[in-house]
XYZ file of C-alpha atoms in Angstrom:
357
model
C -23.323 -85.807 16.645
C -26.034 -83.456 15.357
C -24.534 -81.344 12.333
C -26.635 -77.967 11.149
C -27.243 -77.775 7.415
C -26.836 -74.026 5.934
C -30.673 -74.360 5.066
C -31.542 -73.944 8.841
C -32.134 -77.836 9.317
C -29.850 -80.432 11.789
C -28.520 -83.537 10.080
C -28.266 -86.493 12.396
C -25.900 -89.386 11.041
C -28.199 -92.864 9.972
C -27.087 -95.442 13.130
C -25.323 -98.513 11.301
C -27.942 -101.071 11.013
C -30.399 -102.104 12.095
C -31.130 -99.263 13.955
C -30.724 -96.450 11.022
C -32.988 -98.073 8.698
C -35.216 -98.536 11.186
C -35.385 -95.244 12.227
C -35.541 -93.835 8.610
C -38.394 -96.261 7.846
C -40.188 -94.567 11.084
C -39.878 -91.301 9.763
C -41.106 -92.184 5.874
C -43.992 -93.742 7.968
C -45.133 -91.023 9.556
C -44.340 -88.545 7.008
C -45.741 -90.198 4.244
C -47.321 -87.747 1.650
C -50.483 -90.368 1.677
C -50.799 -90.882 4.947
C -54.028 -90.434 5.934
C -53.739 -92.272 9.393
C -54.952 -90.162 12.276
C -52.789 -91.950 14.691
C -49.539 -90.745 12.871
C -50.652 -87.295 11.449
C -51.213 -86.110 15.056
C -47.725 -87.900 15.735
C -46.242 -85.286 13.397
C -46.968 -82.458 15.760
C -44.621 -83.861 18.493
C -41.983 -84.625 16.197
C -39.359 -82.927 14.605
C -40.522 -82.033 10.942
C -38.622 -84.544 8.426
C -37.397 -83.280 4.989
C -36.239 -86.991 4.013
C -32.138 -87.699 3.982
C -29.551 -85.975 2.450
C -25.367 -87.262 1.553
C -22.509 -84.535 1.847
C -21.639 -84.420 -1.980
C -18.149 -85.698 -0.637
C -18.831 -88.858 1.200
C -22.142 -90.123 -0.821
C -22.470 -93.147 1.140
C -22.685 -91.207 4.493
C -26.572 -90.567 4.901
C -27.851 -88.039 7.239
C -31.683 -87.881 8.642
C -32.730 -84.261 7.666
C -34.662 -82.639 10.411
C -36.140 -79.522 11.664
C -33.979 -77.729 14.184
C -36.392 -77.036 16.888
C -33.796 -74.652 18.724
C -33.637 -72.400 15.658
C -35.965 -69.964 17.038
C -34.169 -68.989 20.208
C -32.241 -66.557 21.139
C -30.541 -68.926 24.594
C -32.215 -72.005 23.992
C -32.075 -74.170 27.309
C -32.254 -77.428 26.441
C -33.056 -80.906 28.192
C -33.030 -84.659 26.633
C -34.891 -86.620 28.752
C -35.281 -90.508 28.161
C -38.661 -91.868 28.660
C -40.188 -95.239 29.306
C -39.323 -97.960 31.597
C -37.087 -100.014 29.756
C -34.230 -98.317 27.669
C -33.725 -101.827 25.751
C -36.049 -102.995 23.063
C -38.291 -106.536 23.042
C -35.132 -107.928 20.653
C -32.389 -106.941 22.930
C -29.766 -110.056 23.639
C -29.537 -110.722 27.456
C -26.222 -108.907 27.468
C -27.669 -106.018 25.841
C -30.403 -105.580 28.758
C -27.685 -106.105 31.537
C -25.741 -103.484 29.833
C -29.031 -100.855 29.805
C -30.573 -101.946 33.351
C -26.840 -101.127 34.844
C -26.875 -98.082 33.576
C -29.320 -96.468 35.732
C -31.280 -99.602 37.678
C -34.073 -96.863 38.704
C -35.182 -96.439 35.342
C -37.862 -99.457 35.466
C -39.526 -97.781 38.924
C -39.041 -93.844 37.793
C -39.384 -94.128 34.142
C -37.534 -91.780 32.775
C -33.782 -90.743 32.826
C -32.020 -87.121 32.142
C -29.692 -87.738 29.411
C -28.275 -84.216 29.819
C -28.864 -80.566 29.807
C -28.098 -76.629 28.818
C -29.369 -74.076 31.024
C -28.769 -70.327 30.068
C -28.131 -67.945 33.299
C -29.141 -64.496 33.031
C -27.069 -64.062 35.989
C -23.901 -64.521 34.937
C -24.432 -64.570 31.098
C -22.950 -68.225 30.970
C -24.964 -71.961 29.836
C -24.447 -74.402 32.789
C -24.028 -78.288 31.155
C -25.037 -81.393 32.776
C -24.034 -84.902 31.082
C -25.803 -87.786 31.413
C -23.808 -88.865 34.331
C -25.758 -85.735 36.102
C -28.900 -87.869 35.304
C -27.711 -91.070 36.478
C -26.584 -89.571 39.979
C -30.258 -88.974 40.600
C -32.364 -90.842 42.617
C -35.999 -91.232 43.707
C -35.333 -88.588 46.437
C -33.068 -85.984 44.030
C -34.711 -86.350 40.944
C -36.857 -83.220 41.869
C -34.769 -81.188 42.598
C -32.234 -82.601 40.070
C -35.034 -81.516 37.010
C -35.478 -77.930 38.312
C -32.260 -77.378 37.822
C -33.660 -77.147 34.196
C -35.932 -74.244 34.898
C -33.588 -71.890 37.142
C -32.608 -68.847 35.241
C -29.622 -67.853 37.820
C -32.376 -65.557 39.152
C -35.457 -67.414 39.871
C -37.497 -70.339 39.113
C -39.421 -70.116 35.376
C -42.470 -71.916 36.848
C -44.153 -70.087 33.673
C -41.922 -72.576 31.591
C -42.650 -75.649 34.188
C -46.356 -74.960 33.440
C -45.809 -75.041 29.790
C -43.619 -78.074 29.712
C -46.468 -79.988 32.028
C -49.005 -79.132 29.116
C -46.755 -79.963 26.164
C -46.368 -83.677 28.210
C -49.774 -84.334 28.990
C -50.528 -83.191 24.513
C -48.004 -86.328 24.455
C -49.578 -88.168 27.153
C -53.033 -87.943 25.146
C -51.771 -89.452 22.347
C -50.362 -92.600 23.847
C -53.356 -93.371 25.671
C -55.135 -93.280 22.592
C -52.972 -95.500 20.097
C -52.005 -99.633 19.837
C -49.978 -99.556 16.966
C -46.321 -98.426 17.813
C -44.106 -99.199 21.100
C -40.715 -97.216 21.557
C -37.504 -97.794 23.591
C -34.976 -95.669 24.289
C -36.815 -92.700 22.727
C -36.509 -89.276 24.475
C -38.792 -85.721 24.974
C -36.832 -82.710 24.225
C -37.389 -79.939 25.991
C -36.180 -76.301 24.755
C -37.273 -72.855 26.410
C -35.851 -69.234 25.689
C -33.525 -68.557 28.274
C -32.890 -64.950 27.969
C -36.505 -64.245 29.142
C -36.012 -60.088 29.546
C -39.508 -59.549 29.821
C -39.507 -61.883 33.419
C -36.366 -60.870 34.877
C -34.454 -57.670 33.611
C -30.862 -56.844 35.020
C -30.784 -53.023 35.317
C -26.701 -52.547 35.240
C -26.267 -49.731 33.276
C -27.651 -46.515 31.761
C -27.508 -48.069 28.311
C -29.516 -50.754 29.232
C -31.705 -49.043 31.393
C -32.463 -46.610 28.055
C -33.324 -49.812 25.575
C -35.754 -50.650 28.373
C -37.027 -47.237 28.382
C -37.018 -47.344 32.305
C -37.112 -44.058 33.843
C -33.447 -43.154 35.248
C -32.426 -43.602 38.594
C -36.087 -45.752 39.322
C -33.652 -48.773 40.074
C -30.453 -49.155 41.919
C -27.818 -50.033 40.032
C -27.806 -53.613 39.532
C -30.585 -54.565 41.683
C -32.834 -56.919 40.373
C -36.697 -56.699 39.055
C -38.627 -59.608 38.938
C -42.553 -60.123 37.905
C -45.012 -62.012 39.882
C -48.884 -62.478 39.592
C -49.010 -61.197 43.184
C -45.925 -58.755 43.831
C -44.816 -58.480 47.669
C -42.346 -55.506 48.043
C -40.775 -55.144 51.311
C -37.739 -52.759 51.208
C -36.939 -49.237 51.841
C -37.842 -46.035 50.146
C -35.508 -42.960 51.123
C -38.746 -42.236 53.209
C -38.878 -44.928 55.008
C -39.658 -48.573 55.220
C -42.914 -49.674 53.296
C -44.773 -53.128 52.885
C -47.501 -53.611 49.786
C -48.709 -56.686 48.493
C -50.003 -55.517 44.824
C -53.041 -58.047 44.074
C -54.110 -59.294 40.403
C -56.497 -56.255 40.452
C -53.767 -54.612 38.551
C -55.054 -55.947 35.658
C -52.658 -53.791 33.671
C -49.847 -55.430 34.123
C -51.567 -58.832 35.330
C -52.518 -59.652 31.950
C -49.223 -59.411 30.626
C -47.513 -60.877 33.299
C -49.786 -63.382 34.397
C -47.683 -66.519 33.744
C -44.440 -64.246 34.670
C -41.408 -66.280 36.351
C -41.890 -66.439 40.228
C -39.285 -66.813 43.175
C -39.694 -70.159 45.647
C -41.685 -68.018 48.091
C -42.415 -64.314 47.023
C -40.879 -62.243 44.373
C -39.467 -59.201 45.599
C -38.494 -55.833 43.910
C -35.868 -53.803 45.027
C -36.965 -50.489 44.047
C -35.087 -47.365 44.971
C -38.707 -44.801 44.116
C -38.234 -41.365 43.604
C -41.385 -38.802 44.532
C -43.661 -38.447 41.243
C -47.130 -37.045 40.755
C -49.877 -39.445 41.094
C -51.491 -40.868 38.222
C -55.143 -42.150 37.476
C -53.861 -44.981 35.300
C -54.670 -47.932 37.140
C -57.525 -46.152 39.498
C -60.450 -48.242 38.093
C -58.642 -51.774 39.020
C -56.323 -50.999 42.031
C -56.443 -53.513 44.742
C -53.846 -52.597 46.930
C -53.517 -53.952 51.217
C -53.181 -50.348 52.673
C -51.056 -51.885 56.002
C -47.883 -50.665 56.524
C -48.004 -49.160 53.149
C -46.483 -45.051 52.887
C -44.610 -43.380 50.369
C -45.799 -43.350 46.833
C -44.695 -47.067 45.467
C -48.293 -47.621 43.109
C -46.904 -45.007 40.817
C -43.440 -46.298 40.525
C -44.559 -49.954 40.011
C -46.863 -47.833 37.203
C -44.030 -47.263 35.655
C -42.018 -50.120 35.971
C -44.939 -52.192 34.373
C -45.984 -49.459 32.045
C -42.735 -49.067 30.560
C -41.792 -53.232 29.842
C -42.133 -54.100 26.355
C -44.822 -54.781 24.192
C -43.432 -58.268 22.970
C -43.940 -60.100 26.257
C -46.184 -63.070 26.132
C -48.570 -64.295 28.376
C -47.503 -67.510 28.287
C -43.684 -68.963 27.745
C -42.507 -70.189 24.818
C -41.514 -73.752 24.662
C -41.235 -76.819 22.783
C -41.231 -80.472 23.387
C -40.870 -83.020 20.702
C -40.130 -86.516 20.968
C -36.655 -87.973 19.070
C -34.907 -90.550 19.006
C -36.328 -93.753 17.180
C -34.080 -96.324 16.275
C -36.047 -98.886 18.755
C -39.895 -97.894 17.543
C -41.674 -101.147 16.889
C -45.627 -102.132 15.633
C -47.834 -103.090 18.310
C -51.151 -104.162 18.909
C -50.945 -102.539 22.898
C -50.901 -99.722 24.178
C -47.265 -98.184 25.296
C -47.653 -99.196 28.977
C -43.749 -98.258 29.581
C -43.691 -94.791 27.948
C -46.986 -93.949 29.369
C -45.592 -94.790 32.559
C -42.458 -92.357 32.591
C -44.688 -89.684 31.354
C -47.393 -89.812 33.962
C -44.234 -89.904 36.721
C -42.230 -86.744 34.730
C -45.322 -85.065 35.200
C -45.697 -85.688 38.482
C -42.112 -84.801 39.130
C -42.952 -81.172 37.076
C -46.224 -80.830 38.736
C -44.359 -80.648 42.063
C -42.009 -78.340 41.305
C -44.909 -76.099 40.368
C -46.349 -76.714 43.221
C -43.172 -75.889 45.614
């Protein structure tokens, strides 16, 4: 497996030959110090960063590829290996080999990809949820959908600000395929990692404590109802005046900008607020664009301060990486990658729908 060194790094184990060797030799390739091939510098910035091989002082003859631990900088990294291309065998596999790949997932040719597995954080119940790569293989043409989201549910809601992320990282990928003949891999994977404990999108207001670190005014939230973000907020719930119904529009651009790319329920987010009566404010007066029906109480101020009052690290965009591993089958070529190309365009039609639904 995947050890981490104490300098921040991962060490994966060299694969006896000839796939080890191979892989190392990719890697010196690409990160040669005098490489000055445009192809494989702009290769570098969908890869791991390499920092050669390294031997436990113990065991000198074990060698380890040295590589940048792209989960380092999260706080719940989800993570998701996902296999690309349409054959997971290489051009020298023996006819036993292949029948051993195609029977592990026999939709791989027409889909083009396969889930080898995945870690989803849920803010919900504080807890990862793990999928093997038997989860993957159970998926078919009509599952697979549904099967990936899986990957971007929080516990609370969809993180279609992630799904739009991950769609542009792809198509980066994508780019460069289309534009290079000179390598072919097999059996080579995207993986995708997103911060899971996204407070800024979805904040669990359970306690007075927490409710103080998020400097949220006391008592504006029932006690652990949930808030949720969305470009266009639709609040239908009860006041203690009364029932009201407002559909906030982007004209708030006080919060929009912040929250533009926030994470977003199937249909509508909703916000279970429990308002209190507070003087009126003129913060947002000069870009309020607010549907009047059905709308009493005073529930503009109170979303004032639910958006005034979230913190001043949250991002308009989410953050996430995808890198491509895995290259103990990467082979010269004088074609382009019609098989990897080929898994990428359908992933991205698979992420594009759930964006979409």
């Amino acid at each position: 497996g995947i050890l981490q060194h104490p300098d921040g790094t991962v060490l994966k184990q060299l694969q006896p030959p000839p796939r080890g060797p191979r892989e190392q030799e990719f890697y010196n390739k690409v990160y040669d110090s005098d490489c000055c091939d445009s192809i494989l510098l702009e290769l570098r910035e969908y890869l791991p960063k390499y920092f050669g091989v390294w031997s436990p002082p113990t065991a000198p003859n074990d060698t380890y590829l040295k590589l940048e631990d792209v989960t380092r900088k999260f706080n719940k990294p989800c993570i998701m290996d996902v296999k690309i291309g349409q054959k997971s065998y290489d051009p020298y596999a023996s006819a036993e080999k292949i029948q051993q790949q195609v029977s592990k997932y026999p939709l791989m040719e027409e889909i083009g990809f396969l889930v080898l597995g995945m870690r989803v954080y849920h803010m919900s119940s504080d807890s990862y949820e793990t999928q093997n790569q038997h989860y993957g293989r159970s998926l078919t043409k009509e599952t697979v959908k549904d099967g990936i989201s899986k990957f971007f549910h929080s516990g609370y809601c969809l993180r279609k600000d992630v799904v739009a992320a991950s769609i542009q990282k792809v198509e980066k990928i994508l780019e460069w395929f289309e534009g290079q003949t000179q390598l072919n891999f097999y059996a080579s994977s995207l993986l995708f990692v997103y911060e899971g404990s996204c407070q800024a999108t979805a904040v669990r207001l359970s306690d007075v404590t927490l409710a103080e670190k998020r400097r949220v005014p006391k008592g504006l939230l029932s006690g652990g109802d949930l808030l949720e973000y969305n470009n266009n907020i639709h609040v239908i719930n009860s006041t203690e005046n009364g029932k009201i119904e407002a559909s906030v529009s982007k004209g708030l651009s006080k919060f929009y900008a912040l929250h533009k790319k926030a994470c977003t329920k199937r249909h509508h987010s909703q916000l279970s607020l429990k308002v209190e009566n507070s003087e009126q404010d003129n913060m947002w007066k000069s870009s309020t664009c607010i549907t009047q029906e059905h709308l009493n109480g005073n529930v503009l101020p109170q979303l004032e301060k639910v958006f005034y009052h979230m913190p001043a690290e949250t991002k308009e965009s989410a953050n996430v990486e995808v890198r491509m591993i895995d290259f103990a089958h990467v082979f010269p070529s004088n074609t382009k990658d019609e098989g990897y190309i080929y898994g990428l365009k359908n992933l991205i039609t698979v992420l594009q729908n759930i964006l979409d639904n």
